[in-house]
């Protein structure tokens, strides 16, 4: 569910940066209006563009809150020892294992920062919104970098030393009878 939520979240960010970009929509409306007798100011065009984008963007917030719940469960499971916590400081790790565990730790830290700044933008004090936005928008970089490293790592493992890892990720480890 966490993986699917991240992909859907990425889709909302992608739409906001492309087809539903406010400047792009404003330019389309401006071009249409220039062929009629009506005029709207740039501020009005942007306000309308945001209204058009809003139903799509609301899903960013819904999925964001869903991720807050899923991540809380994930962290509780790790803290109570029911699910593995990737500790890169464990001695006797190979360089590859250290890289894997650091990647997870850095990714999880960035996710927590995104979730906290997201909640603060939505429900925190108004004066914090601008500064939170700057930190929050950084999400696109680590999220795409992590997904790239993660998929490359899984494919390398599947075709070299850990055949079956993809099916294990989806269905869990094989239990011997
Ligand atoms: C890991 C989780 C998250 C990631 C990676 C993420 C990523 C992003 C990115 C990259 C943007 C900027 C989009 C752009 O400017 O084109 C953004 C904007 C935004 N996010 Fe998130 N987000 C996450 C979770 C959340 C949560 C939990 C909430 C709130 C509950 C939230 C609320 C918002 C809001 C309100 C904006 C718009 C800010 C503005 O008006 O500029 N996000 N998010």
mmCIF file of C-alpha atoms and ligand atoms in Angstrom:
data_model
loop_
_atom_site.group_PDB
_atom_site.id
_atom_site.type_symbol
_atom_site.label_atom_id
_atom_site.label_comp_id
_atom_site.label_asym_id
_atom_site.label_seq_id
_atom_site.Cartn_x
_atom_site.Cartn_y
_atom_site.Cartn_z
ATOM 1 C CA UNK A 1 0.000 0.000 0.000
ATOM 2 C CA UNK A 2 2.895 2.342 0.757
ATOM 3 C CA UNK A 3 4.423 1.654 -2.680
ATOM 4 C CA UNK A 4 1.086 2.202 -4.484
ATOM 5 C CA UNK A 5 0.484 5.412 -2.499
ATOM 6 C CA UNK A 6 3.910 6.746 -3.533
ATOM 7 C CA UNK A 7 3.187 6.044 -7.208
ATOM 8 C CA UNK A 8 -0.215 7.790 -6.991
ATOM 9 C CA UNK A 9 1.371 10.715 -5.142
ATOM 10 C CA UNK A 10 3.984 10.954 -7.891
ATOM 11 C CA UNK A 11 1.185 10.971 -10.470
ATOM 12 C CA UNK A 12 -0.459 13.986 -8.773
ATOM 13 C CA UNK A 13 2.900 15.833 -8.736
ATOM 14 C CA UNK A 14 3.478 14.920 -12.402
ATOM 15 C CA UNK A 15 0.024 16.240 -13.410
ATOM 16 C CA UNK A 16 0.623 19.453 -11.451
ATOM 17 C CA UNK A 17 3.918 19.988 -13.267
ATOM 18 C CA UNK A 18 2.519 19.155 -16.731
ATOM 19 C CA UNK A 19 -1.084 19.142 -18.075
ATOM 20 C CA UNK A 20 -2.592 20.737 -14.991
ATOM 21 C CA UNK A 21 0.147 23.318 -14.517
ATOM 22 C CA UNK A 22 -1.536 26.602 -13.528
ATOM 23 C CA UNK A 23 0.484 28.768 -15.935
ATOM 24 C CA UNK A 24 -0.259 26.359 -18.798
ATOM 25 C CA UNK A 25 -4.013 26.382 -18.112
ATOM 26 C CA UNK A 26 -3.969 30.189 -17.726
ATOM 27 C CA UNK A 27 -2.207 30.508 -21.107
ATOM 28 C CA UNK A 28 -4.869 28.295 -22.793
ATOM 29 C CA UNK A 29 -7.667 30.436 -21.330
ATOM 30 C CA UNK A 30 -5.834 33.635 -22.269
ATOM 31 C CA UNK A 31 -5.449 32.444 -25.861
ATOM 32 C CA UNK A 32 -9.132 31.490 -26.056
ATOM 33 C CA UNK A 33 -10.255 34.807 -24.573
ATOM 34 C CA UNK A 34 -8.026 36.811 -26.926
ATOM 35 C CA UNK A 35 -10.289 35.596 -29.771
ATOM 36 C CA UNK A 36 -13.379 36.894 -27.962
ATOM 37 C CA UNK A 37 -14.233 40.289 -26.524
ATOM 38 C CA UNK A 38 -13.589 39.190 -22.953
ATOM 39 C CA UNK A 39 -10.545 40.047 -20.876
ATOM 40 C CA UNK A 40 -9.325 38.547 -17.607
ATOM 41 C CA UNK A 41 -6.321 39.752 -15.614
ATOM 42 C CA UNK A 42 -3.349 37.395 -15.065
ATOM 43 C CA UNK A 43 -4.375 37.035 -11.386
ATOM 44 C CA UNK A 44 -7.921 36.025 -12.374
ATOM 45 C CA UNK A 45 -6.584 33.536 -14.939
ATOM 46 C CA UNK A 46 -4.298 31.940 -12.344
ATOM 47 C CA UNK A 47 -7.128 31.825 -9.764
ATOM 48 C CA UNK A 48 -9.350 30.002 -12.304
ATOM 49 C CA UNK A 49 -6.516 27.661 -13.295
ATOM 50 C CA UNK A 50 -6.042 26.731 -9.631
ATOM 51 C CA UNK A 51 -9.783 26.014 -9.327
ATOM 52 C CA UNK A 52 -9.567 23.663 -12.336
ATOM 53 C CA UNK A 53 -6.521 21.916 -10.841
ATOM 54 C CA UNK A 54 -8.052 21.643 -7.359
ATOM 55 C CA UNK A 55 -10.130 18.403 -7.708
ATOM 56 C CA UNK A 56 -7.015 16.583 -8.955
ATOM 57 C CA UNK A 57 -4.745 18.179 -6.342
ATOM 58 C CA UNK A 58 -7.079 17.246 -3.482
ATOM 59 C CA UNK A 59 -5.951 13.659 -4.152
ATOM 60 C CA UNK A 60 -2.389 14.674 -3.235
ATOM 61 C CA UNK A 61 -3.683 15.642 0.194
ATOM 62 C CA UNK A 62 -5.876 12.496 0.610
ATOM 63 C CA UNK A 63 -3.016 10.180 -0.412
ATOM 64 C CA UNK A 64 -0.657 12.252 1.770
ATOM 65 C CA UNK A 65 -2.848 11.645 4.837
ATOM 66 C CA UNK A 66 -3.190 7.951 3.914
ATOM 67 C CA UNK A 67 0.624 7.749 3.832
ATOM 68 C CA UNK A 68 0.808 9.395 7.268
ATOM 69 C CA UNK A 69 -1.355 6.527 8.611
ATOM 70 C CA UNK A 70 0.539 3.799 6.735
ATOM 71 C CA UNK A 71 3.924 5.162 7.800
ATOM 72 C CA UNK A 72 2.850 5.419 11.427
ATOM 73 C CA UNK A 73 1.884 1.715 11.313
ATOM 74 C CA UNK A 74 5.217 0.879 9.601
ATOM 75 C CA UNK A 75 7.224 2.746 12.249
ATOM 76 C CA UNK A 76 5.245 1.183 15.119
ATOM 77 C CA UNK A 77 5.905 -2.286 13.629
ATOM 78 C CA UNK A 78 9.630 -1.489 13.347
ATOM 79 C CA UNK A 79 9.789 -0.097 16.898
ATOM 80 C CA UNK A 80 7.993 -3.139 18.349
ATOM 81 C CA UNK A 81 10.349 -5.504 16.518
ATOM 82 C CA UNK A 82 7.575 -7.034 14.350
ATOM 83 C CA UNK A 83 9.184 -5.765 11.143
ATOM 84 C CA UNK A 84 12.850 -5.373 10.299
ATOM 85 C CA UNK A 85 14.536 -2.004 10.801
ATOM 86 C CA UNK A 86 17.423 -1.430 8.379
ATOM 87 C CA UNK A 87 20.300 -0.365 10.614
ATOM 88 C CA UNK A 88 23.343 0.710 8.547
ATOM 89 C CA UNK A 89 25.525 1.017 11.678
ATOM 90 C CA UNK A 90 25.496 -2.739 12.357
ATOM 91 C CA UNK A 91 29.030 -4.097 12.248
ATOM 92 C CA UNK A 92 30.049 -6.775 9.755
ATOM 93 C CA UNK A 93 28.063 -5.420 6.832
ATOM 94 C CA UNK A 94 29.375 -5.601 3.290
ATOM 95 C CA UNK A 95 29.713 -2.335 1.338
ATOM 96 C CA UNK A 96 26.609 -3.299 -0.678
ATOM 97 C CA UNK A 97 24.530 -3.919 2.460
ATOM 98 C CA UNK A 98 25.692 -0.622 3.969
ATOM 99 C CA UNK A 99 24.625 1.178 0.777
ATOM 100 C CA UNK A 100 21.205 -0.545 0.850
ATOM 101 C CA UNK A 101 20.568 0.296 4.498
ATOM 102 C CA UNK A 102 21.770 3.907 4.205
ATOM 103 C CA UNK A 103 19.485 4.356 1.181
ATOM 104 C CA UNK A 104 16.496 3.192 3.253
ATOM 105 C CA UNK A 105 17.405 5.323 6.252
ATOM 106 C CA UNK A 106 17.901 8.486 4.165
ATOM 107 C CA UNK A 107 14.684 7.791 2.223
ATOM 108 C CA UNK A 108 12.610 7.200 5.375
ATOM 109 C CA UNK A 109 14.018 10.391 6.956
ATOM 110 C CA UNK A 110 13.099 12.399 3.818
ATOM 111 C CA UNK A 111 9.589 10.848 3.792
ATOM 112 C CA UNK A 112 9.032 11.832 7.441
ATOM 113 C CA UNK A 113 10.137 15.411 6.595
ATOM 114 C CA UNK A 114 7.666 15.464 3.627
ATOM 115 C CA UNK A 115 4.812 14.137 5.768
ATOM 116 C CA UNK A 116 5.444 16.581 8.624
ATOM 117 C CA UNK A 117 5.838 19.614 6.310
ATOM 118 C CA UNK A 118 2.722 18.476 4.354
ATOM 119 C CA UNK A 119 0.636 18.279 7.535
ATOM 120 C CA UNK A 120 1.975 21.659 8.716
ATOM 121 C CA UNK A 121 0.989 23.274 5.381
ATOM 122 C CA UNK A 122 -2.509 21.826 5.642
ATOM 123 C CA UNK A 123 -3.209 22.108 9.340
ATOM 124 C CA UNK A 124 -0.411 24.221 10.839
ATOM 125 C CA UNK A 125 -0.217 27.963 11.476
ATOM 126 C CA UNK A 126 -0.560 30.084 8.301
ATOM 127 C CA UNK A 127 2.763 31.916 8.741
ATOM 128 C CA UNK A 128 4.654 28.598 8.440
ATOM 129 C CA UNK A 129 3.126 27.732 5.038
ATOM 130 C CA UNK A 130 5.675 29.522 2.816
ATOM 131 C CA UNK A 131 8.772 28.113 4.529
ATOM 132 C CA UNK A 132 7.258 24.601 4.670
ATOM 133 C CA UNK A 133 6.425 24.750 0.948
ATOM 134 C CA UNK A 134 10.107 25.242 0.065
ATOM 135 C CA UNK A 135 11.206 22.178 2.056
ATOM 136 C CA UNK A 136 8.190 20.097 0.959
ATOM 137 C CA UNK A 137 8.681 20.685 -2.795
ATOM 138 C CA UNK A 138 12.153 19.079 -2.505
ATOM 139 C CA UNK A 139 10.192 15.764 -2.303
ATOM 140 C CA UNK A 140 10.153 15.292 -6.061
ATOM 141 C CA UNK A 141 13.973 14.893 -6.150
ATOM 142 C CA UNK A 142 14.472 12.256 -3.469
ATOM 143 C CA UNK A 143 11.293 10.363 -4.403
ATOM 144 C CA UNK A 144 12.231 9.945 -8.080
ATOM 145 C CA UNK A 145 15.882 9.207 -7.146
ATOM 146 C CA UNK A 146 14.793 6.555 -4.612
ATOM 147 C CA UNK A 147 12.300 4.884 -6.992
ATOM 148 C CA UNK A 148 15.043 4.734 -9.675
ATOM 149 C CA UNK A 149 17.664 3.235 -7.291
ATOM 150 C CA UNK A 150 15.076 0.854 -5.801
ATOM 151 C CA UNK A 151 13.857 -0.536 -9.137
ATOM 152 C CA UNK A 152 17.416 -0.805 -10.532
ATOM 153 C CA UNK A 153 18.539 -2.621 -7.357
ATOM 154 C CA UNK A 154 15.649 -5.077 -7.509
ATOM 155 C CA UNK A 155 16.236 -5.829 -11.198
ATOM 156 C CA UNK A 156 19.981 -6.357 -10.632
ATOM 157 C CA UNK A 157 19.217 -8.689 -7.682
ATOM 158 C CA UNK A 158 16.540 -10.618 -9.625
ATOM 159 C CA UNK A 159 18.865 -11.284 -12.562
ATOM 160 C CA UNK A 160 21.990 -12.046 -10.497
ATOM 161 C CA UNK A 161 22.141 -13.387 -6.948
ATOM 162 C CA UNK A 162 18.543 -13.219 -5.662
ATOM 163 C CA UNK A 163 16.333 -14.874 -8.241
ATOM 164 C CA UNK A 164 12.651 -14.656 -7.190
ATOM 165 C CA UNK A 165 13.043 -11.409 -5.207
ATOM 166 C CA UNK A 166 10.320 -9.658 -7.271
ATOM 167 C CA UNK A 167 7.757 -12.363 -6.550
ATOM 168 C CA UNK A 168 8.812 -12.336 -2.858
ATOM 169 C CA UNK A 169 8.208 -8.565 -2.669
ATOM 170 C CA UNK A 170 4.686 -9.072 -4.016
ATOM 171 C CA UNK A 171 3.602 -12.326 -2.340
ATOM 172 C CA UNK A 172 5.942 -12.655 0.656
ATOM 173 C CA UNK A 173 8.686 -15.258 1.148
ATOM 174 C CA UNK A 174 8.055 -18.862 0.107
ATOM 175 C CA UNK A 175 7.144 -20.981 3.136
ATOM 176 C CA UNK A 176 8.582 -24.505 3.043
ATOM 177 C CA UNK A 177 6.019 -27.233 3.948
HETATM 178 C C1 LIG B 1 6.101 11.519 1.081
HETATM 179 C C2 LIG B 1 5.050 12.274 0.981
HETATM 180 C C3 LIG B 1 4.955 13.476 0.081
HETATM 181 C C4 LIG B 1 5.705 13.861 -1.019
HETATM 182 C C5 LIG B 1 6.889 13.160 -1.640
HETATM 183 C C6 LIG B 1 5.136 15.128 -1.496
HETATM 184 C C7 LIG B 1 5.629 15.855 -2.562
HETATM 185 C C8 LIG B 1 5.175 17.094 -2.953
HETATM 186 C C9 LIG B 1 5.763 17.920 -3.994
HETATM 187 C C10 LIG B 1 6.965 17.529 -4.849
HETATM 188 C C11 LIG B 1 5.056 19.065 -4.063
HETATM 189 C C12 LIG B 1 5.315 20.258 -4.989
HETATM 190 C C13 LIG B 1 4.569 20.129 -6.274
HETATM 191 C C14 LIG B 1 4.854 21.321 -7.172
HETATM 192 O O1 LIG B 1 5.102 22.420 -6.698
HETATM 193 O O2 LIG B 1 4.779 21.139 -8.377
HETATM 194 C C15 LIG B 1 4.002 18.994 -3.063
HETATM 195 C C16 LIG B 1 3.080 20.007 -2.806
HETATM 196 C C17 LIG B 1 2.136 19.952 -1.797
HETATM 197 N N1 LIG B 1 1.924 18.923 -0.914
HETATM 198 FE FE1 LIG B 1 2.961 17.195 -0.834
HETATM 199 N N2 LIG B 1 4.054 15.464 -0.705
HETATM 200 C C18 LIG B 1 3.927 14.490 0.277
HETATM 201 C C19 LIG B 1 2.988 14.448 1.283
HETATM 202 C C20 LIG B 1 2.072 15.445 1.559
HETATM 203 C C21 LIG B 1 1.145 15.469 2.675
HETATM 204 C C22 LIG B 1 1.104 14.410 3.780
HETATM 205 C C23 LIG B 1 0.403 16.586 2.552
HETATM 206 C C24 LIG B 1 -0.696 17.100 3.443
HETATM 207 C C25 LIG B 1 -1.424 16.368 4.176
HETATM 208 C C26 LIG B 1 0.861 17.309 1.390
HETATM 209 C C27 LIG B 1 0.376 18.527 0.962
HETATM 210 C C28 LIG B 1 0.887 19.278 -0.081
HETATM 211 C C29 LIG B 1 0.405 20.596 -0.450
HETATM 212 C C30 LIG B 1 -0.733 21.386 0.226
HETATM 213 C C31 LIG B 1 1.196 21.024 -1.524
HETATM 214 C C32 LIG B 1 1.068 22.330 -2.292
HETATM 215 C C33 LIG B 1 2.040 23.357 -1.819
HETATM 216 C C34 LIG B 1 1.929 24.591 -2.696
HETATM 217 O O3 LIG B 1 0.860 25.161 -2.769
HETATM 218 O O4 LIG B 1 2.952 24.919 -3.316
HETATM 219 N N3 LIG B 1 1.874 16.581 0.798
HETATM 220 N N4 LIG B 1 4.110 17.794 -2.396
#
